[in-house]
Amino acid sequence: ADWLKSVQNEDGGWGYNPGSPSDANSTSIVIGALARTGVPVNELTTKNGSTPYTALQSLAIACGEKDGGAFAYQPGKKGELAANMDATAASVLGLMGKGIASGTSNAVKDPSCTKGDDLSPEQTAQNGASFLADTLKKQPYLEQAPMPGAEESKPQPDYGNTSDAVVALAASGHADQAKASVAWLQKNGTGWAKQGGPAAT
């Protein structure tokens, strides 16, 4: 925990390696690790007053914009934010102060996207949950683009990110929004889980 705190970036987050730019996934994983050791994450402030939550919230796409509620992995070269499903699921957990293997939170009302410039970490997390829930209403699984050179040119089911989205929805109090996705994973994800190792199960 002390080492993680020592390599915190000035924007409040963490990158894949010490000193690399902060990203949503790395920051969320560190938040989960520190929270499990009892470290008050909101008190981990940098010299400019940024916290890990500040870093994650800076990657959130504002409600009302295209893909509002979603999170980017990192800003683009011009500071633009592009929705990333994996980063969104991770950020929901991170802003809730939870790790990857989170349990289910008490159910709350259906997720919605709240507009504003001064949202709390949990409000921003609920915005992410709203984006995930809306996306999974269209079909019970997320998709990934085909790999370069792959014979199949159509997007394929993304078992890993679908599983992450289910965990994020459950942890943010919306397990009911993930029921169809859980059923889909139970029916279609057995082979993936066997190939994916312990992390997949």
Phi, psi and omega in degrees: 000318180296320180294318179300319179295328183287340182251018176294134178285162183295336179278002177099347184256193179225151176255180181298325175234155178305129179091345178280158183303146180297145173224160186297316185293311180298316180298318181294320179296318179295319178303314180299318180295315181292321180298323180290338178266005177087009179283126176288100188301323183291350178263359179276077183263145176270181183300329181267009176089007180281147176242171175303326178293325177301315181298315180292317182296334179289346181260002181276135176277129186296143176298143183097339175269170176301130182063031180304136182100333181286169178239149172267155175291311175211159175293153174285181183300330180259012180086003181288153181246125178247130182302135179225119185298316181297316179295325180294312179299317180296319183291325176301313178295316182298315182288340173276356181074031185236162179263183185298318184268049183286153173274191182268132175277163175301141183296140175236178181298165181308139182296144177219162182262116183263126178277154176147157180261354185231050182280150175284162176305319181292322177298319179293324176297318179295327175298318177296319178297322178298318179297316180296316181297316180297321180294318182283348174290331182289321174200152190282008180219156175271163182240157173234145180292150178297148179291148178304130179086357181289147180293323181279122184264352181270152175302145181249155177302138179254093184295319183296309181290329175296317178297318179297321179295321178299314179298317181297318179294318179296317182292335181264011174092018185233043180302329180297331180284348184252003185301315181295324180289322177298315179298320179296317179296319179297325182278323190245348189263006184298313180297318178297318182297322179293321180284331186279350179079191185304324182297329182285336182262000000 
